[in-house]
Coordinates of C-alpha atoms in Angstrom, one line a residue:
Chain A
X10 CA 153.0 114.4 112.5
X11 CA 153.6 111.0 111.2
X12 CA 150.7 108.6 110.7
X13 CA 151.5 105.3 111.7
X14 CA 148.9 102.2 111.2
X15 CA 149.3 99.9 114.4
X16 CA 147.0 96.9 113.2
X17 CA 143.1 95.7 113.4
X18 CA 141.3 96.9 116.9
X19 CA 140.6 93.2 117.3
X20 CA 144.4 93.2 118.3
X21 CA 144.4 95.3 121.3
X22 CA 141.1 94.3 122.9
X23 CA 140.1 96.1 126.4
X24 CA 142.7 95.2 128.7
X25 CA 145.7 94.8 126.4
X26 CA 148.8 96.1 126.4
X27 CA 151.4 95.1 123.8
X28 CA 155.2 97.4 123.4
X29 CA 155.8 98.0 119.7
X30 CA 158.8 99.6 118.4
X31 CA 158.2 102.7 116.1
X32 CA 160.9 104.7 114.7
X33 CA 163.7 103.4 116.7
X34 CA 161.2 103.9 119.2
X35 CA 159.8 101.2 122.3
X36 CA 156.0 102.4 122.6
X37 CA 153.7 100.7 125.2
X38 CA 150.2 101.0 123.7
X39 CA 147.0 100.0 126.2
X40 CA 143.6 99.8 125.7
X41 CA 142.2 100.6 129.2
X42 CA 138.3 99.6 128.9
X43 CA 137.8 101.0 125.4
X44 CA 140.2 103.8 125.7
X45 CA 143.8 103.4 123.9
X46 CA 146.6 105.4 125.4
X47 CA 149.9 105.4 123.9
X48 CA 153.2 105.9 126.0
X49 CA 156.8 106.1 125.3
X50 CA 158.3 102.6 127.2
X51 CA 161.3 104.7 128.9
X52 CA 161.0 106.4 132.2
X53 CA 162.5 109.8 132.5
X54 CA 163.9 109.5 135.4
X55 CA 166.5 106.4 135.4
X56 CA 165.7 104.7 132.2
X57 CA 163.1 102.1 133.0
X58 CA 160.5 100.0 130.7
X59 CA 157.9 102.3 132.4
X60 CA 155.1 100.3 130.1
X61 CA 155.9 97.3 131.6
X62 CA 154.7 98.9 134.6
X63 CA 151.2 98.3 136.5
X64 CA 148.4 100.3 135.7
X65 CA 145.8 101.1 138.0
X66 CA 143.3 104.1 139.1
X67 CA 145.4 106.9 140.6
X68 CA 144.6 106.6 144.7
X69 CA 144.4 110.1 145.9
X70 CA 143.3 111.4 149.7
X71 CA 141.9 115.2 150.3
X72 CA 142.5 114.0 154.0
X73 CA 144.5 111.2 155.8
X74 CA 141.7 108.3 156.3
X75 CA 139.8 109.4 153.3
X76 CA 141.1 107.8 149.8
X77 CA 139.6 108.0 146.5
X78 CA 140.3 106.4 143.7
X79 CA 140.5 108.9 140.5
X80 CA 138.9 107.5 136.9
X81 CA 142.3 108.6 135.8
X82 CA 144.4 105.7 135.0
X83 CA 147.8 105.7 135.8
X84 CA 151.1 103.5 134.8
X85 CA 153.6 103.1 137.4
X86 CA 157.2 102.5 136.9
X87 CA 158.3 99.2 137.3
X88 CA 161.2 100.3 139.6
X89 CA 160.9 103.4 141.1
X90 CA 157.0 103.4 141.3
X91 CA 156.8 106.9 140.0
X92 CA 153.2 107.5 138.5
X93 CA 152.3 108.7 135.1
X94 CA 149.2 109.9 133.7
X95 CA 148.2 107.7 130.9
X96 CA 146.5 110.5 128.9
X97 CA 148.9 113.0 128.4
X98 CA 152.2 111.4 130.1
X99 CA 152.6 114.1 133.1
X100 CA 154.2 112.6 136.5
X101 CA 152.1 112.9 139.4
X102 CA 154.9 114.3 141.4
X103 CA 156.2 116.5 139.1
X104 CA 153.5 116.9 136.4
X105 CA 155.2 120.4 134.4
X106 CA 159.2 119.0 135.1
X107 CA 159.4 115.1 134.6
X108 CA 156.6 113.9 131.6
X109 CA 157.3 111.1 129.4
X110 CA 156.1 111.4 125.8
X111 CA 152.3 110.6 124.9
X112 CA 151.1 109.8 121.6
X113 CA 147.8 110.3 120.1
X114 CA 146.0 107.0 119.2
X115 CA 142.7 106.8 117.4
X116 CA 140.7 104.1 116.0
X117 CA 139.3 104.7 112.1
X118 CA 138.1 102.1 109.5
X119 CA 138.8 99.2 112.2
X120 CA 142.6 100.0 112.2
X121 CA 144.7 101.6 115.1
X122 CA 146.2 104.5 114.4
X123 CA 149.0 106.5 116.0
X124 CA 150.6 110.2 115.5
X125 CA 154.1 110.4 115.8
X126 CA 155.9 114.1 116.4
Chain B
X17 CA 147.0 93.1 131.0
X18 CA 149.4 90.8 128.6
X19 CA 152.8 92.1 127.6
X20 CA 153.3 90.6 124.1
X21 CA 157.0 92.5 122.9
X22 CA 160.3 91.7 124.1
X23 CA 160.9 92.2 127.9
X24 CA 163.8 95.4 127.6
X25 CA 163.9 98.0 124.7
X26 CA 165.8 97.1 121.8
X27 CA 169.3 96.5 124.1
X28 CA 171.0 95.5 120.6
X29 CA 171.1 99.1 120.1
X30 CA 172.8 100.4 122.6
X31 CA 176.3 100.9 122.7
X32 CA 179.2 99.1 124.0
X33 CA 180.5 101.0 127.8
X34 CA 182.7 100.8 130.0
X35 CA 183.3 98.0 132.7
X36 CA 181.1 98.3 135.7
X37 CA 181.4 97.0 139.4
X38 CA 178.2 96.3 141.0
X39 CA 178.7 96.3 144.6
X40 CA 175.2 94.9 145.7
X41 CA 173.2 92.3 143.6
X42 CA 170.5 90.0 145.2
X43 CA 171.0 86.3 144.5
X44 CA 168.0 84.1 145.7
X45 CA 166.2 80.8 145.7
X46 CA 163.6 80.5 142.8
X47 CA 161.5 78.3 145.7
X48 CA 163.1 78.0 149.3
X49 CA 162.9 74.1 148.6
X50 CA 166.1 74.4 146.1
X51 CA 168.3 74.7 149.3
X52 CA 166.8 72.0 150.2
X53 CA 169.3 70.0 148.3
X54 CA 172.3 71.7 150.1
X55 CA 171.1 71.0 153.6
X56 CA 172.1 67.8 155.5
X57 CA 169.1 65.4 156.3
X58 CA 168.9 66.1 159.7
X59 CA 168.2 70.2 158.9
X60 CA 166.4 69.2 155.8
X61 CA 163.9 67.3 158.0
X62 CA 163.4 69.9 160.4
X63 CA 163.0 73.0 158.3
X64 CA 159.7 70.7 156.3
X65 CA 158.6 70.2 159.6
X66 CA 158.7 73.8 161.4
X67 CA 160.4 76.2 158.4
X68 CA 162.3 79.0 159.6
X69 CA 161.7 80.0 163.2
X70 CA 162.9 83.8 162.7
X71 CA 163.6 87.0 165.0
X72 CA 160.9 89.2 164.4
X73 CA 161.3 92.9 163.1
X74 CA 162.0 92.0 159.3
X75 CA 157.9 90.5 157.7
X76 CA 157.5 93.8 156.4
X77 CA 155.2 94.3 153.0
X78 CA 157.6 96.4 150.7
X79 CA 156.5 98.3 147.4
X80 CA 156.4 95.4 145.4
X81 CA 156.1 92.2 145.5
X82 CA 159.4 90.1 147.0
X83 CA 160.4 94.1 147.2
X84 CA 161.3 93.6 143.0
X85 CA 161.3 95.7 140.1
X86 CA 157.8 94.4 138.6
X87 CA 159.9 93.6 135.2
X88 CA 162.4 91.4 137.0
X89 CA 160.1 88.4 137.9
X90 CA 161.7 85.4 135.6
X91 CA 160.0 83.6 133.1
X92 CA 160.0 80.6 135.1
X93 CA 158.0 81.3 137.4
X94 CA 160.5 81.6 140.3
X95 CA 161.5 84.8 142.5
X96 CA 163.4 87.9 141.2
X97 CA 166.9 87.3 141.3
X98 CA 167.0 83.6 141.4
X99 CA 167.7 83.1 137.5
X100 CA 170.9 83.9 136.1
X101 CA 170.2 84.0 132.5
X102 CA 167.8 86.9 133.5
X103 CA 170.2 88.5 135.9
X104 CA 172.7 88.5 132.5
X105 CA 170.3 90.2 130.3
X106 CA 168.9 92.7 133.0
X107 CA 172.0 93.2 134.6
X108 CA 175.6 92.0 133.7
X109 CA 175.7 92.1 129.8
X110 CA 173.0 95.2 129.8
X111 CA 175.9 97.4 131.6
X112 CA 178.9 95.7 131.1
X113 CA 179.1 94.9 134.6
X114 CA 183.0 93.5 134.8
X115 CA 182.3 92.4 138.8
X116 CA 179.0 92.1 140.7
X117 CA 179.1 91.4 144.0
X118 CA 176.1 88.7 145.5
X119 CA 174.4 89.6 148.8
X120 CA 171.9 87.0 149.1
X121 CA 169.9 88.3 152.1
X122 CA 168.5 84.9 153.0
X123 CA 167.8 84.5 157.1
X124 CA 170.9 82.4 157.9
X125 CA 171.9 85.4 160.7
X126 CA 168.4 85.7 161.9
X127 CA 167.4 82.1 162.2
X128 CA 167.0 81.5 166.4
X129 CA 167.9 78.0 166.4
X130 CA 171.6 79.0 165.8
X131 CA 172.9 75.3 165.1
X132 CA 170.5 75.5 162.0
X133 CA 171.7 78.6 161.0
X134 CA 174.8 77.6 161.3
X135 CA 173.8 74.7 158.8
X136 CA 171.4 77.0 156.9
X137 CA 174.5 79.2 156.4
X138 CA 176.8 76.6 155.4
X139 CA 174.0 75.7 152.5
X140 CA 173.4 79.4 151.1
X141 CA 177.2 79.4 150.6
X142 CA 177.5 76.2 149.1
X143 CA 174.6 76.7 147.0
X144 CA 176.3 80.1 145.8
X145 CA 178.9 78.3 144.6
X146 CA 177.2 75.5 142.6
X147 CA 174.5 77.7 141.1
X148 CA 176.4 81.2 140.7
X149 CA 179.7 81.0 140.9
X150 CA 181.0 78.2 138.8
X151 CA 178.8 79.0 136.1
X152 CA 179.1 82.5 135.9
X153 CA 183.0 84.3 136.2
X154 CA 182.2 87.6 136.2
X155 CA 179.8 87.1 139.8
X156 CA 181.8 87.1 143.5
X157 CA 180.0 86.5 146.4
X158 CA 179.8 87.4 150.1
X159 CA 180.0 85.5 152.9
X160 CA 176.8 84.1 154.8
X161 CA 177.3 83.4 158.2
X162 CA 175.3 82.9 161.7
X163 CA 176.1 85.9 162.8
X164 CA 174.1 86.3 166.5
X165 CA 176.4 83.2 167.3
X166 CA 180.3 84.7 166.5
X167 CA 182.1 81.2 166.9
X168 CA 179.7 79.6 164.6
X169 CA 180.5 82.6 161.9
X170 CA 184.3 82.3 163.0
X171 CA 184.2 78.2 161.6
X172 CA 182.1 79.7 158.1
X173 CA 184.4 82.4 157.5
X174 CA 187.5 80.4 157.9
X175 CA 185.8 77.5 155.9
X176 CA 185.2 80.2 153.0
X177 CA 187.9 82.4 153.4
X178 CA 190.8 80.8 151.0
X179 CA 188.0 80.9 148.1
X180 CA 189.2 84.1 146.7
X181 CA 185.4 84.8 145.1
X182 CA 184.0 85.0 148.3
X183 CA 185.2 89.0 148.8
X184 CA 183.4 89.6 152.1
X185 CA 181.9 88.7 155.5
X186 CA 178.0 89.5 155.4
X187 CA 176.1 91.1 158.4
X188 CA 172.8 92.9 158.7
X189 CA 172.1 96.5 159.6
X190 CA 169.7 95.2 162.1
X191 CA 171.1 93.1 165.0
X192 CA 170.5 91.6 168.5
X193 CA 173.2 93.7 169.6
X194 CA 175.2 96.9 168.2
X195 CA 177.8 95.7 166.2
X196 CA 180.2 97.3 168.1
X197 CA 179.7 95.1 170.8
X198 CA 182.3 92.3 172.0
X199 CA 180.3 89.3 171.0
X200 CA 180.8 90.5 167.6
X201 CA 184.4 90.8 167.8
X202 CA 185.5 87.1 167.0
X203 CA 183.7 87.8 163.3
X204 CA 186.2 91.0 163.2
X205 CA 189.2 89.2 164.3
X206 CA 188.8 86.2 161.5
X207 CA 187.7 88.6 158.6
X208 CA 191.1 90.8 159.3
X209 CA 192.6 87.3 159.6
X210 CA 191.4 86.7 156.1
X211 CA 191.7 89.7 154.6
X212 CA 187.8 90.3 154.1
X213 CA 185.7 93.1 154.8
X214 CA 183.0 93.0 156.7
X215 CA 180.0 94.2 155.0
X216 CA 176.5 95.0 156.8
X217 CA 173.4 95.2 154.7
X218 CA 170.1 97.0 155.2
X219 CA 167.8 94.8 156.8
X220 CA 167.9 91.7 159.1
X221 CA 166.2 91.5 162.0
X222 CA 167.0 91.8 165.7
X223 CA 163.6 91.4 167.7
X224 CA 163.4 95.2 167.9
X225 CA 161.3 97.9 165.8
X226 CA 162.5 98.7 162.7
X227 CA 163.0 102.4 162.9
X228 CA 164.3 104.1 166.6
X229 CA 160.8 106.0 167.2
X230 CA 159.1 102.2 167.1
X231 CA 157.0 100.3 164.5
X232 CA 156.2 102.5 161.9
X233 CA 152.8 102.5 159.9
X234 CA 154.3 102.7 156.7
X235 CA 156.8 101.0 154.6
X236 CA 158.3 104.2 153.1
X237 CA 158.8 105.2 157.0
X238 CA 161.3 102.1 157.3
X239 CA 162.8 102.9 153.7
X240 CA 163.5 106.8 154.5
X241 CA 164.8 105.8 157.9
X242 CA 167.8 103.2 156.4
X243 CA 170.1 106.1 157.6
X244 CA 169.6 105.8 160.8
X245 CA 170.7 102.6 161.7
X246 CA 173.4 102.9 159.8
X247 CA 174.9 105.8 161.8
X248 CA 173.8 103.8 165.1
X249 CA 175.8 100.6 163.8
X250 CA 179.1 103.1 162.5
X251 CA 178.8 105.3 165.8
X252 CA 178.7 101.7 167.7
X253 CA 182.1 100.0 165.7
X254 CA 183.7 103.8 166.1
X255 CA 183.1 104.0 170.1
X256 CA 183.6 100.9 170.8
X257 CA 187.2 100.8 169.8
X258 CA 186.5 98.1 166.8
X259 CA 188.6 99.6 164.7
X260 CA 191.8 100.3 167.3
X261 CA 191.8 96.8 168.2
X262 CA 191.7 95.5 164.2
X263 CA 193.7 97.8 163.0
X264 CA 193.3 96.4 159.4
X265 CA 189.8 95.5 159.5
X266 CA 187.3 97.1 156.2
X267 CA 183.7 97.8 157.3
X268 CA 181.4 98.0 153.8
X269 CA 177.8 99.5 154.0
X270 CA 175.7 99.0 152.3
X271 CA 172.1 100.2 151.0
X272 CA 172.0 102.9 153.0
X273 CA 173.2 105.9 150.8
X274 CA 175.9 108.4 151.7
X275 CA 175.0 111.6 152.0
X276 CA 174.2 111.1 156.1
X277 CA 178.0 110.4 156.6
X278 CA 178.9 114.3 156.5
X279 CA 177.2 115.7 159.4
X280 CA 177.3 112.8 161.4
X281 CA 181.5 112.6 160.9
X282 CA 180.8 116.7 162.3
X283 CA 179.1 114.9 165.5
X284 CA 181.1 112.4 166.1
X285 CA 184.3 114.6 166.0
X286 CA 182.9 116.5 168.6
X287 CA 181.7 114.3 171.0
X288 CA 184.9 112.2 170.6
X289 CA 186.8 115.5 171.7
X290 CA 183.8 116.1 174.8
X291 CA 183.7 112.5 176.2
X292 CA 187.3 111.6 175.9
X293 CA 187.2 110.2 179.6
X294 CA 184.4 107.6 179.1
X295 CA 186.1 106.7 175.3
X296 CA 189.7 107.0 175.7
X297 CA 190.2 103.3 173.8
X298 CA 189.4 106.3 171.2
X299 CA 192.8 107.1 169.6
X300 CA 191.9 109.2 166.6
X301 CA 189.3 111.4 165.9
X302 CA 186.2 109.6 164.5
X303 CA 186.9 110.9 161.1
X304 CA 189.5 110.0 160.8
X305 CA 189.0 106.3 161.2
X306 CA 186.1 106.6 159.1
X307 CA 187.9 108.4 156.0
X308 CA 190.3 105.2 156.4
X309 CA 188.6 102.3 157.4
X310 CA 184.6 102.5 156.2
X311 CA 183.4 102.2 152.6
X312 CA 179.9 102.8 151.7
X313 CA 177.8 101.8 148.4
X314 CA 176.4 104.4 146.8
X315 CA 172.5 103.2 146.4
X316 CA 169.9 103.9 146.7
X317 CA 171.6 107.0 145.7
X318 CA 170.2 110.7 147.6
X319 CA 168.7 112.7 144.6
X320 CA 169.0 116.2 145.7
X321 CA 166.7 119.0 143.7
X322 CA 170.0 120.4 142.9
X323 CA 172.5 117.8 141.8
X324 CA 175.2 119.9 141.9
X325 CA 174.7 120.2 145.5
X326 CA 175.8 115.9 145.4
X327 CA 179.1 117.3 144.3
X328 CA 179.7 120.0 146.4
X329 CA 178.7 117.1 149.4
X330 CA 181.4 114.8 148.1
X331 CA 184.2 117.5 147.9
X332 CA 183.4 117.9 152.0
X333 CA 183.4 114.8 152.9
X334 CA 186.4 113.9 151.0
X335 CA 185.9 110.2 150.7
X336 CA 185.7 109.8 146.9
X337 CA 188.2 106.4 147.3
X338 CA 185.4 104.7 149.6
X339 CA 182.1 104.8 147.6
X340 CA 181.6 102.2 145.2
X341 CA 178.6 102.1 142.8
X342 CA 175.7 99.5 143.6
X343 CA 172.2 98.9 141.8
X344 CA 171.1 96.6 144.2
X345 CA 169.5 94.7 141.3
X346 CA 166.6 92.7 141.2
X347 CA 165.1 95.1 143.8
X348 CA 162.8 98.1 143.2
X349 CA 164.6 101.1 144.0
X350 CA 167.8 100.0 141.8
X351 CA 170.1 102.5 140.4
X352 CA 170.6 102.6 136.8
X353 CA 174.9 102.7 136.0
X354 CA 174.2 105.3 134.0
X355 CA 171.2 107.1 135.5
X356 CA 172.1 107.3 139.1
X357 CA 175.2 109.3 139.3
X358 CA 174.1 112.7 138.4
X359 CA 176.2 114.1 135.3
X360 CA 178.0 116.6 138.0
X361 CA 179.9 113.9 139.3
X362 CA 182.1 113.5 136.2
X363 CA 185.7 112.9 135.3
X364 CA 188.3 110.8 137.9
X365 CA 185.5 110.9 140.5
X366 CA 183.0 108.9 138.1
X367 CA 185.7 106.4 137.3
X368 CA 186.0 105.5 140.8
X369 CA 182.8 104.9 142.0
X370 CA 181.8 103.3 139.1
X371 CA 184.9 100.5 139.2
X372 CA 188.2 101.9 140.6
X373 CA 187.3 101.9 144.6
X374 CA 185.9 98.5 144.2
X375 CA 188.7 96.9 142.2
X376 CA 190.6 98.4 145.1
X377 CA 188.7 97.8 148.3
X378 CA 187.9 93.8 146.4
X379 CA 191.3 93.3 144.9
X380 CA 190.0 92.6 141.4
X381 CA 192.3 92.4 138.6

């Protein structure tokens, strides 16, 4: 794990999203009403800025005519549309197979923080 | 949500690659009122008074937005694919695309007043020229014409057809008529006359649902069902005798993936050899003709579980000359150059679909 100091919280207020390189790296990091998620900007299935990407609650139906819309927030590719879980990076259609890297982010003394691996 | 970095990952870094050919790129308007400027006075006045008066079938909500990858909307405000300085970054210097071919899909063909489309035509070309083709070399463009209305294509396509960047005729997949049908033939006659392919495009409109079982609920209903019309329109130019009486004519499709052609060259083959007393303007098996005369683009590509499975396709259906490589750029489901192709199809076959067919089929170089 590398530690890597992002900047002051008052930089990625609720409803931000700014791409930061990191390593050699493009990272989209979002701050989703209070929470900050961290995603790698590359989708793994043709290459796409996926954190460029919309992000919305995912829409889910136990039956046709009845839809719900999960807390969990999801960022959808910019060209394909595939979904991925902010939290932990798993595709909705393939959640084991197709995952793009997710990196912690925490908030201490003011400053964002983020682990790399 | 603000986006406060640079638009595409470090592109800086990536290596240099070999020349592509993009066989499907969507030029368009940033506002419909910059044709407005390539229109004659009389048309000009009429379209701010009633707009486009349209065939119905083709007002259909897609994914996104102007159906666009949500990171190709321009700084300035305009549509997807109607600035060129984006379209270079995204696209053409991004890849190393050597040749991209323009298919602007703008409703010349499905405009009813067909003297205005005629016009309308005229002005999308024009405007291709000013605004894409003079400053940018490495762009060609297709041919938009009227194409309900064959004489009024015939007087575009000969009009265009001595400007060697204009590489093709430009239909829809979606017509009044099948294609194969006689009013189209005057369009087949000057495009062999020219020595342009005639490509057909997903899309368009024709006054009729857009899928065979009627108006679907759902736009990934139309999207999964591209293949169909497609094989109506091929089986239409094959039974009808198109290509027997243009024996040199090229027939390009496009957006429609590939992986259909297989079985329905099986079908075809069959019924050609059952019904050979209603078709016997006929010569040659279906196949045949097809493996000769029809070229297909290769996106949005089929992404079997199992790409080897791609492969094992292609070695049937033993076209690996006639598919050339498209990303069908600014639109959503654009293939990557090199994402799309899975790894399996490697080695001479790669080189082909990724530039050789179309340098061929085009007459680059």
């Amino acid at each position: 794990m590398r530690q890597h100091v992002l900047g002051p919280i008052d930089e990625f207020p609720p409803g931000s999203r700014r791409i930061v390189e990191l390593e050699g790296r493009s990272i989209g990091v979002f701050n989703v009403d209070g929470r900050l998620y961290a995603l790698r900007n590359r989708c793994p299935h043709q290459g796409a800025p996926l954190c460029l990407g919309p992000v919305a609650p995912l829409v889910t139906a136990p039956c046709p005519g009845s839809y719900v819309a999960e807390r969990a927030e999801v960022i959808r590719c910019p060209w394909h549309g595939w979904e991925f879980q902010l939290s932990d990076g798993r595709s909705w259609v393939d959640p084991e197979g197709t995952r793009v890297r997710a990196y912690p982010v925490e908030v201490r003394g003011g400053q964002v923080l983020i682990q790399m691996r | 949500m603000t986006v406060d970095a640079a638009r595409d990952p470090s592109p800086a870094a990536r290596p240099a690659r070999p020349a592509i050919v993009d066989a499907d790129i969507h030029n368009t308007w940033p506002e419909p009122a910059a044709l407005d400027s390539y229109l004659p006075e009389r048309w000009r006045r009429l379209r701010a008074r009633l707009g486009e008066r349209l065939h119905p079938g083709a007002q259909y909500p897609r994914l996104n937005p102007a159906a666009a990858r949500t990171d190709a909307w321009p700084p300035d405000g305009g549509l997807p694919g109607s600035n060129l300085d984006l379209m270079r970054d995204q696209l053409l210097d991004r890849w190393s695309i050597e040749h991209g071919i323009l298919n602007p899909l703008l409703e010349a063909g499905e405009l009813l007043n067909l003297e205005y489309g005629a016009a309308f035509a005229r002005a999308v070309n024009d405007w291709q020229v000013a605004e894409w083709l003079e400053p940018e070399p490495r762009l060609r463009a297709s041919i938009t014409v009227p194409y309900e209305d064959a004489p009024l294509a015939v007087a575009e396509i000969e009009r265009r057809g001595g400007d060697r960047r204009f590489v093709q005729v430009l239909l829809a997949s979606r017509t009044l008529e099948p294609l194969g049908r006689r009013r189209y033939w005057p369009m087949y006659a000057a495009a062999e006359a020219a020595d342009l392919p005639i490509g057909i495009h997903f899309g368009g409109a024709g006054g009729f649902p857009t899928t065979a079982a009627g108006l679907p609920s759902f736009y990934f209903e139309e999207h999964a069902g591209m293949a169909t019309v497609f094989q109506d329109q091929l089986t239409s130019l094959v039974f009808e005798g198109v290509f027997e009486r243009f024996p040199r004519l090229r027939v390009v499709l496009i957006e429609g993936g590939f992986a259909w052609l297989l079985p329905l060259m099986w079908r075809l083959d069959r019924t050609w050899g059952m019904l050979r007393e209603e078709l016997p303007h006929v010569t040659r098996p279906p196949s045949d003709t097809i493996r000769e005369r029809v070229f297909l683009t290769t996106q949005p590509i089929e992404e079997p579980p199992q790409p080897q499975l791609l492969a094992r396709l292609l070695d049937r259906m033993d076209m690996d000359a006639h598919l050339l490589f498209a990303t069908d750029y600014p639109h959503w489901d654009f293939d990557a150059p090199d994402r799309a192709l899975p790894g399996v199809l490697g080695g001479a076959r790669r080189d082909r679909l990724l530039r050789g067919n179309a340098r061929a089929l085009y007459r680059f170089g």
